Short mmCIF file of C-alpha atoms in Angstrom, two decimals:
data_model
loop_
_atom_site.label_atom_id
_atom_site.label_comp_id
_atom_site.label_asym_id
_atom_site.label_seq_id
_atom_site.Cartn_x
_atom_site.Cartn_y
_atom_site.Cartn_z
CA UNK A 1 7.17 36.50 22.58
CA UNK A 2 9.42 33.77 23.95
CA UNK A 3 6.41 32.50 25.97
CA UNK A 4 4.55 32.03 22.57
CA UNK A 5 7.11 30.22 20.93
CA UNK A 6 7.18 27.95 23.89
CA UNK A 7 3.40 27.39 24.14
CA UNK A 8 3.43 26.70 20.39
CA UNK A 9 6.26 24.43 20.78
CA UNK A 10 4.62 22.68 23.35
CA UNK A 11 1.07 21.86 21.27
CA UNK A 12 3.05 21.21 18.48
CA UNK A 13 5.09 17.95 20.55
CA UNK A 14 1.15 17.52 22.54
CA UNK A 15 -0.61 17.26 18.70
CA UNK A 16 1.75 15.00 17.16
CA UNK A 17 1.76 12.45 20.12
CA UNK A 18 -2.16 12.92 20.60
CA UNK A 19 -2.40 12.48 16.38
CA UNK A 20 0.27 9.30 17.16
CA UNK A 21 -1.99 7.85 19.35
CA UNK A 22 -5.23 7.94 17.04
CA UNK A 23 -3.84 7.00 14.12
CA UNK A 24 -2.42 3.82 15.68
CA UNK A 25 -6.03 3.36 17.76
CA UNK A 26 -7.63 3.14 14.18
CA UNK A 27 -5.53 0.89 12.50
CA UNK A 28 -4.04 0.73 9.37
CA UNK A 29 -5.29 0.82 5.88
CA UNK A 30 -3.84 0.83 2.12
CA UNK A 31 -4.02 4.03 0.63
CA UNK A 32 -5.67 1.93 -2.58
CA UNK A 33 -7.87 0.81 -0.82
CA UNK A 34 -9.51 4.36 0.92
CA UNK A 35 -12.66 5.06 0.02
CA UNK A 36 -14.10 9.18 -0.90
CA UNK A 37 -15.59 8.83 3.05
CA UNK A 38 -12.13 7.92 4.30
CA UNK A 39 -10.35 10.72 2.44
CA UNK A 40 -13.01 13.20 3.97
CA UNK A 41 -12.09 11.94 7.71
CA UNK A 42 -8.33 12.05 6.96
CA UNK A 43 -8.76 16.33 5.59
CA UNK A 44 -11.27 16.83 8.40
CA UNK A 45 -8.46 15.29 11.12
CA UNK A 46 -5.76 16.99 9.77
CA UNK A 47 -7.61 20.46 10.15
CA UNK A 48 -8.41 19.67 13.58
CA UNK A 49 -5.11 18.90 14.80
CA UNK A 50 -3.89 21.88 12.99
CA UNK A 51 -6.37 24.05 14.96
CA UNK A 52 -4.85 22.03 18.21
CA UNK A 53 -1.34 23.05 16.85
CA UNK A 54 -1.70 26.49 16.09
CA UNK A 55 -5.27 27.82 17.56
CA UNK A 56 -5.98 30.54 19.61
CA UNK A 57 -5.39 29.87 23.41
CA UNK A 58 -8.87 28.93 24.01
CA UNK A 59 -9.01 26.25 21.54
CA UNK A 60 -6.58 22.98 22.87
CA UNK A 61 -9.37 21.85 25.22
CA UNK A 62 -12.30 21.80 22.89
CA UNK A 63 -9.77 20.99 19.75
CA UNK A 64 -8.82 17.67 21.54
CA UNK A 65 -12.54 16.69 22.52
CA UNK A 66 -13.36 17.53 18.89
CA UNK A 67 -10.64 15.30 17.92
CA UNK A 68 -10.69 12.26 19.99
CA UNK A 69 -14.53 12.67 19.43
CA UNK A 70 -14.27 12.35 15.84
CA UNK A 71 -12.01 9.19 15.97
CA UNK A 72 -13.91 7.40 19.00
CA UNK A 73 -16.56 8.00 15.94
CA UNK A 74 -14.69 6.76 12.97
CA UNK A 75 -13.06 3.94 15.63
CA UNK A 76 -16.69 2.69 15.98
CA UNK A 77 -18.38 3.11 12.36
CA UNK A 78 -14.77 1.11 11.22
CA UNK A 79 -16.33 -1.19 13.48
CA UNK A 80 -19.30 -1.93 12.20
CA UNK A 81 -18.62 -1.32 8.82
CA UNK A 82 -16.85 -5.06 9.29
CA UNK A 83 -20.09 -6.49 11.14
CA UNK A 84 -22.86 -4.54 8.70
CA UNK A 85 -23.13 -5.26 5.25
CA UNK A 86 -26.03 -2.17 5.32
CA UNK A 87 -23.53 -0.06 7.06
CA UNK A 88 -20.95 -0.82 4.50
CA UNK A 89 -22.98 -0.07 1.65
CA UNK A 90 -24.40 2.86 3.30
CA UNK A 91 -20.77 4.50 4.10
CA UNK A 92 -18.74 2.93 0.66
CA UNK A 93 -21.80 2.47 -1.75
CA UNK A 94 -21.25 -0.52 -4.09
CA UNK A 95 -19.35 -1.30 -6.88
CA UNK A 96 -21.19 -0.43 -9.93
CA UNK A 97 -20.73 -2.13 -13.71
CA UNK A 98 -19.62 0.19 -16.56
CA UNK A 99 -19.34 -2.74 -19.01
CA UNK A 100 -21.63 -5.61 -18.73
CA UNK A 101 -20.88 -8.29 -21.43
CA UNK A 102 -19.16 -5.95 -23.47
CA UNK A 103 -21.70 -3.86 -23.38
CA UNK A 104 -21.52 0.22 -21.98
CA UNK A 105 -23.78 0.42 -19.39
CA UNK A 106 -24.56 4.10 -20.19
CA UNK A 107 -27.30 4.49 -16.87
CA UNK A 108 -24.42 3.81 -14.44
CA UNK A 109 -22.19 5.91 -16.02
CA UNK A 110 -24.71 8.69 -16.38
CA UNK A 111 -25.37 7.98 -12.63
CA UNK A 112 -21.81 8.41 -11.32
CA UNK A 113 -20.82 10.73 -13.96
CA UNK A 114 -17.97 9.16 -15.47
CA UNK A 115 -17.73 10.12 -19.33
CA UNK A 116 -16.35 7.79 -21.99
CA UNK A 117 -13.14 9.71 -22.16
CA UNK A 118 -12.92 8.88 -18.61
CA UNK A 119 -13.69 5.38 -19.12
CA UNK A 120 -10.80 4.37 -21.87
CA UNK A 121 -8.20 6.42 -20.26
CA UNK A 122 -8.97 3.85 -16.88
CA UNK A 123 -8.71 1.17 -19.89
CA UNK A 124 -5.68 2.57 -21.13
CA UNK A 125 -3.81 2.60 -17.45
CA UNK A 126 -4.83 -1.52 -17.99
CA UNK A 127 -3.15 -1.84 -20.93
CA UNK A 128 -6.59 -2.10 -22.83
CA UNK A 129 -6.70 0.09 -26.03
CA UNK A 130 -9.78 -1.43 -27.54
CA UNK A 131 -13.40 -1.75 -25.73
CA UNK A 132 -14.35 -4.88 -28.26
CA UNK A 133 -11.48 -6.31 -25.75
CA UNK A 134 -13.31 -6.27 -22.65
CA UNK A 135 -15.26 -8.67 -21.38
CA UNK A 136 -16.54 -6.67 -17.59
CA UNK A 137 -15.55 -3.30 -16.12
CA UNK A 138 -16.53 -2.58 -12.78
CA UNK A 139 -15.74 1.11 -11.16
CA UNK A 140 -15.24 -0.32 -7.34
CA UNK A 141 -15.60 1.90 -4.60
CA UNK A 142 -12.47 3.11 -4.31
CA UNK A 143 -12.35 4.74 -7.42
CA UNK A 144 -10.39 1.81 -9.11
CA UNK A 145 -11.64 0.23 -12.31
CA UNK A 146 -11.48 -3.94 -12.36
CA UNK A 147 -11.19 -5.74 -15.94
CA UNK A 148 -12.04 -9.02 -16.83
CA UNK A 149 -10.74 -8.76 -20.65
CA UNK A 150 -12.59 -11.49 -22.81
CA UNK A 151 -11.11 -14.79 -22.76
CA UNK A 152 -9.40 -14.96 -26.06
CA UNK A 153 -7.81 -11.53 -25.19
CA UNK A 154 -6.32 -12.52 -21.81
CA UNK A 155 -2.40 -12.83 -21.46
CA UNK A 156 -1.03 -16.43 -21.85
CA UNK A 157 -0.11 -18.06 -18.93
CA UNK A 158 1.57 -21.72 -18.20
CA UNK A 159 -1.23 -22.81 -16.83
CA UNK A 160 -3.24 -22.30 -20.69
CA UNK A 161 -0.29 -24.61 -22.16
CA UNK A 162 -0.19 -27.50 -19.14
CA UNK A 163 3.10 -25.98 -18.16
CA UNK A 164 4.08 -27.38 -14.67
CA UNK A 165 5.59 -24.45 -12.36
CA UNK A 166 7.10 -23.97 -8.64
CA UNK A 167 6.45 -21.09 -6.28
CA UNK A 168 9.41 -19.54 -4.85
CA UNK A 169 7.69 -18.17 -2.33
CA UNK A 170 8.45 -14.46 -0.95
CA UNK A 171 11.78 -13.53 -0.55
CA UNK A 172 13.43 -12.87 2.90
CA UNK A 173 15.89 -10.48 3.50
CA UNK A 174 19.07 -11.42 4.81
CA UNK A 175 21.34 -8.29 4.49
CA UNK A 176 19.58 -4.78 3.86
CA UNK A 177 22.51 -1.58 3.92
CA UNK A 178 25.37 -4.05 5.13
CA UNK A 179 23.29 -5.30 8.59
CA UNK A 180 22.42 -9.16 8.49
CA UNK A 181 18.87 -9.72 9.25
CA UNK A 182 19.78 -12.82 11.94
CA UNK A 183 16.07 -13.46 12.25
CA UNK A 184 15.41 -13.97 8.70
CA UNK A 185 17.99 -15.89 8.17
CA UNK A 186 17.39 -18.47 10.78
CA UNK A 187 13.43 -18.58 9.33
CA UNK A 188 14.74 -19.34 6.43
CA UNK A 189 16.85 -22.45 8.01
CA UNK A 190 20.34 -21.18 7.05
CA UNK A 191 23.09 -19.80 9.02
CA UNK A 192 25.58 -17.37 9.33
CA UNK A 193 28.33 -19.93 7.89
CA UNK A 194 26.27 -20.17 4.84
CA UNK A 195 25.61 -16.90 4.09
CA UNK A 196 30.13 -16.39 4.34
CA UNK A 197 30.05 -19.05 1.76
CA UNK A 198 27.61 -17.32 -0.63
CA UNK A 199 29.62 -14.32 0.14
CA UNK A 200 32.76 -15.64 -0.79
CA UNK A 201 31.70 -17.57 -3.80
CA UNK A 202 30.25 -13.93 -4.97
CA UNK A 203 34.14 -12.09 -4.39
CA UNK A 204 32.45 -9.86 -1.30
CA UNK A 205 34.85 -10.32 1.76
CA UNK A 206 32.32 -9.06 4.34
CA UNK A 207 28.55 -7.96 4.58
CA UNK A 208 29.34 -4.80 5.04
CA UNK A 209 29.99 -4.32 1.59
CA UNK A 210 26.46 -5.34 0.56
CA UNK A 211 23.76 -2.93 -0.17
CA UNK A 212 21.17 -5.90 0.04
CA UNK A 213 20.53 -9.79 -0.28
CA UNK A 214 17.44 -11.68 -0.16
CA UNK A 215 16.99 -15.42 -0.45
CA UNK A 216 14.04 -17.37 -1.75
CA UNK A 217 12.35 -20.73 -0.41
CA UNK A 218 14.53 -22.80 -3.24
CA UNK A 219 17.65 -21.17 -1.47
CA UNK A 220 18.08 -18.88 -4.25
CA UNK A 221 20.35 -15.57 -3.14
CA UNK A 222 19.84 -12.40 -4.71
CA UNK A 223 22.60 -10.08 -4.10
CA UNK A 224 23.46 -6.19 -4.81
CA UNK A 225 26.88 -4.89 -3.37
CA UNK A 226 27.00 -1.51 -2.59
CA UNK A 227 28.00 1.36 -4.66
CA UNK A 228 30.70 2.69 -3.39
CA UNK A 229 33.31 4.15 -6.70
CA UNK A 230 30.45 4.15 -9.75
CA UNK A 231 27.55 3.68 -10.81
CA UNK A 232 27.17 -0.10 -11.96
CA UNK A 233 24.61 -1.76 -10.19
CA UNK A 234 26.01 -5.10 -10.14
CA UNK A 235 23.15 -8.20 -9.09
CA UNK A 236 24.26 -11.30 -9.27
CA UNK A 237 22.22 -15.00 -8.24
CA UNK A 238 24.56 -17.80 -5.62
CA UNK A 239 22.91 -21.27 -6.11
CA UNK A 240 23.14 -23.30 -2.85
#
């Protein structure tokens, strides 16, 4: 019994290094951006390292071969799905149009078997109630639906009314939990001195007592102090 538990232990520890390893080998990816195929080889994985895990005694050999098979595989197609546009559209398919110049494409959706009910509901989740308001829709191949609305439906933007703007670039973290992020900081071409002043202008004695801070490219600090007695989330801006 005990020697079972061990053994099982054991595969467990082996699996979840061995699964380490692969995952890391094939890189990453954005979940929104996984395609049907790559949802297939993720389920089909994940039953083979469960069969590694928790098999009979004869299977960890052959359930590792199977498994480091399978990703040498999906390692390689990944691979050439970059260098082959045939590949690609082999694998992923294409994008296809649903509304062409406002128009319902009814063949495509007939073809992929999307109904209309389908179709405004993907609207919907774009903040598009009406279908005389689009311009394109195109199902892509990861399931998402792009919209180019028609032009005198699209949101105003500063750019319509010659409204000059700055970018503020991404924000850096300087504090997360009460820890100073040193490297951020100095990428960001302040110093430690600096960040006491902010500090101090903002009543907080110590970074400890922040939950997090961020700064901007225009020097602009965004802080939240940490909730220790309630439940006011307090968020306050330190100009430079």
């Amino acid at each position: 019994m005990y020697n079972k538990i061990i053994i099982t232990i054991i595969r467990g520890i082996f699996t979840y290094i061995l699964v380490l390893i692969i995952t890391r080998l094939m890189g990453r990816k954005l979940i929104s951006q996984m395609t049907f195929f790559d949802f297939i080889v993720g389920v089909s994985m994940g039953s083979m390292a469960a069969n590694l895990s928790i098999g009979s005694e004869n299977t960890p050999i052959t359930a590792s071969l199977s498994l480091i098979t399978f990703a040498i595989l999906t390692i390689l197609i990944g691979f050439s799905h970059i260098k082959s546009f045939k590949i690609r559209k082999l694998i992923n398919s294409e994008p296809v149009i649903l509304i062409d110049n406002g128009k319902i494409v009814e063949n495509n959706m007939k073809r992929i078997r999307v109904t209309i009910e389908q179709l405004t509901m993907k609207l919907r989740e774009k903040n598009i109630f009406n279908l005389a308001d689009v311009e394109f829709a195109i199902l892509e191949t990861n399931g998402k639906l792009s919209v180019l609305p028609k032009a005198d439906k699209m949101p105003l933007t500063p750019s319509h009314m010659n409204i000059p703007t700055t970018s503020k670039g991404l924000m850096k973290d300087i504090i997360i939990d009460g820890n100073i992020i040193n490297e951020n900081l100095k990428t960001a071409d302040l110093d430690i001195q600096w960040l006491k002043s902010q500090l101090n202008m903002n009543n907080i004695k110590d970074a400890s007592d922040v939950f997090y801070a961020g700064v901007d490219n225009a020097k602009n600090l965004y802080l939240s102090k940490k909730n220790n007695s309630n439940t006011e989330t307090e968020g306050k801006y330190g100009i430079e």
